[in-house]
Amino acid sequence: MHFSTALVSAFAATLVAAHPGANVQEEAQERRDYLATAKRTSLDHCSAQLKARGLGQAAALRRRAVAEKKSKRGLLHQRDLADLNKSHHSDADYDAQTPLDTLFAKEKSCVLAPETTEGPYYVAGEFIRQNVVEEEQGVPLTLDLAIYDVETCDPITDTWVQIWSCNSTGIYSGVPSGADYTPAPENLDTTFLRGFQQTDASGALQFETLYPGHYSGRTQHIHVAVHPDASPRANRTILEATVSHIGQLYFDQDLSDRVERLAPYSANTQPVTANDKDALLLVDLESTDPIVEYVMLGDKVEDGVLAWFSFGVNMTATREADVAATYYESGGVATPKEE
Ligand SMILES: *[C@@H]1O[C@H](CO)[C@@H](O)[C@H](O)[C@H]1NC(C)=O
Ligand SMILES: *[C@@H]1O[C@H](CO)[C@@H](O)[C@H](O)[C@H]1NC(C)=O
Ligand SMILES: *[C@@H]1O[C@H](CO)[C@@H](O)[C@H](O)[C@H]1NC(C)=O
Ligand SMILES: *[C@@H]1O[C@H](CO)[C@@H](O)[C@H](O)[C@H]1NC(C)=O
């Protein structure tokens, strides 16, 4: 490990000193400011164009194929449709007769912001890999994402996309912070539930991850960043944090409730924040819907979930991400915080 203890304590002290709620409020304000200036907050205006180019249908077939391959019960049946129908932010009217192609074609979208709303947990130098689970335990989550240019509605191809989320007991890898924002320098050397994938010709990519747990002040969410100018290094890691478009994905409350009742999620002692109390999610809901579409991959929630979502990215607007730490072969190094 080559981080300095002084740096780690400075970083941990900043996290502990600031009331967790204060950071979230700040982030919420940044997100609100961005959405107020953005001409588009979703990809709804792209639907005719995507349909004309067959992109919606291609996405539906891709998701359906994954669902059928991973399904623990052979074929998907009625249960999925009822589960989806419960979605309290979905305007979908699925019923047992809804064809699967219609089900998997359902799109939700919102725009990623070229803003510094990445929160205190952004780590540079992470691995390129489809499966980010490592040794972590939890509900398997296959995440199918697609990104489109919000101005032209074209898929954004050959571009690196990064995800990161906390584990089932609400801890992030790669940052010197543990439960309830307590210092945990040993976490700098961990990399679980973080990784990069590159978009294909239809702007899509998939990750194998776990359903996220929760931590103080936040509902379950997954961070997503698009790196338009990133290039992989020989050891299959990516360092660039510049020009990143960043956002967060959320889940239906009833699904998160079911997951949280299972071990090891149920061992998490940090307080739960429901969707309707999450300051950041509430900002997005004012103008868009950042909650993923999903199907269950088996009869039990522990069999896994396939979730999908599309993002709009404004390629002409860029900013630099705020890096909490960088991961090296020798371990993680925290970035000193500026006062
Ligand atoms: C994209 O960003 C540019 C530059 O900030 C801005 O002028 C334009 O309105 C944005 N487009 C949308 C769709 O928000
Ligand atoms: C789905 O929701 C609609 C409207 O809320 C309801 O009429 C319908 O019966 C529901 N279908 C299923 C399969 O639960
Ligand atoms: C989550 O990560 C922390 C830090 O590595 C670890 O101590 C904890 O055991 C993990 N949770 C589970 C359920 O493995
Ligand atoms: C990857 O390579 C870079 C450049 O050689 C190096 O600095 C970094 O420590 C390596 N990262 C890992 C995880 O091996």
mmCIF file of N, CA and C in Angstrom, residues 23 51 53 123 179 183 201 222 269 315:
data_model
loop_
_atom_site.group_PDB
_atom_site.id
_atom_site.type_symbol
_atom_site.label_atom_id
_atom_site.label_comp_id
_atom_site.label_asym_id
_atom_site.label_seq_id
_atom_site.Cartn_x
_atom_site.Cartn_y
_atom_site.Cartn_z
ATOM 1 N N ASN A 23 -23.912 16.422 2.564
ATOM 2 C CA ASN A 23 -23.375 16.082 1.252
ATOM 3 C C ASN A 23 -24.488 15.764 0.268
ATOM 4 N N LYS A 51 -36.942 3.686 -32.966
ATOM 5 C CA LYS A 51 -37.814 2.656 -33.512
ATOM 6 C C LYS A 51 -37.547 2.492 -35.016
ATOM 7 N N ARG A 53 -34.932 2.972 -36.618
ATOM 8 C CA ARG A 53 -33.643 2.318 -36.861
ATOM 9 C C ARG A 53 -33.582 0.918 -36.285
ATOM 10 N N VAL A 123 -13.797 6.299 -7.769
ATOM 11 C CA VAL A 123 -12.428 5.773 -7.753
ATOM 12 C C VAL A 123 -11.913 5.618 -9.188
ATOM 13 N N ALA A 179 -18.939 1.671 7.402
ATOM 14 C CA ALA A 179 -20.353 1.897 7.709
ATOM 15 C C ALA A 179 -20.534 3.226 8.438
ATOM 16 N N PRO A 183 -14.057 5.997 9.498
ATOM 17 C CA PRO A 183 -12.824 5.734 8.758
ATOM 18 C C PRO A 183 -12.559 4.229 8.633
ATOM 19 N N ALA A 201 -22.075 -1.557 -30.929
ATOM 20 C CA ALA A 201 -22.574 -0.746 -32.053
ATOM 21 C C ALA A 201 -23.960 -0.165 -31.787
ATOM 22 N N ILE A 222 -27.150 2.726 -7.949
ATOM 23 C CA ILE A 222 -25.892 2.379 -8.627
ATOM 24 C C ILE A 222 -25.422 3.612 -9.390
ATOM 25 N N THR A 269 -26.712 -2.606 9.579
ATOM 26 C CA THR A 269 -27.315 -1.851 10.695
ATOM 27 C C THR A 269 -27.442 -0.363 10.385
ATOM 28 N N MET A 315 -23.011 15.140 -25.442
ATOM 29 C CA MET A 315 -21.580 14.993 -25.735
ATOM 30 C C MET A 315 -20.862 16.334 -25.842
#
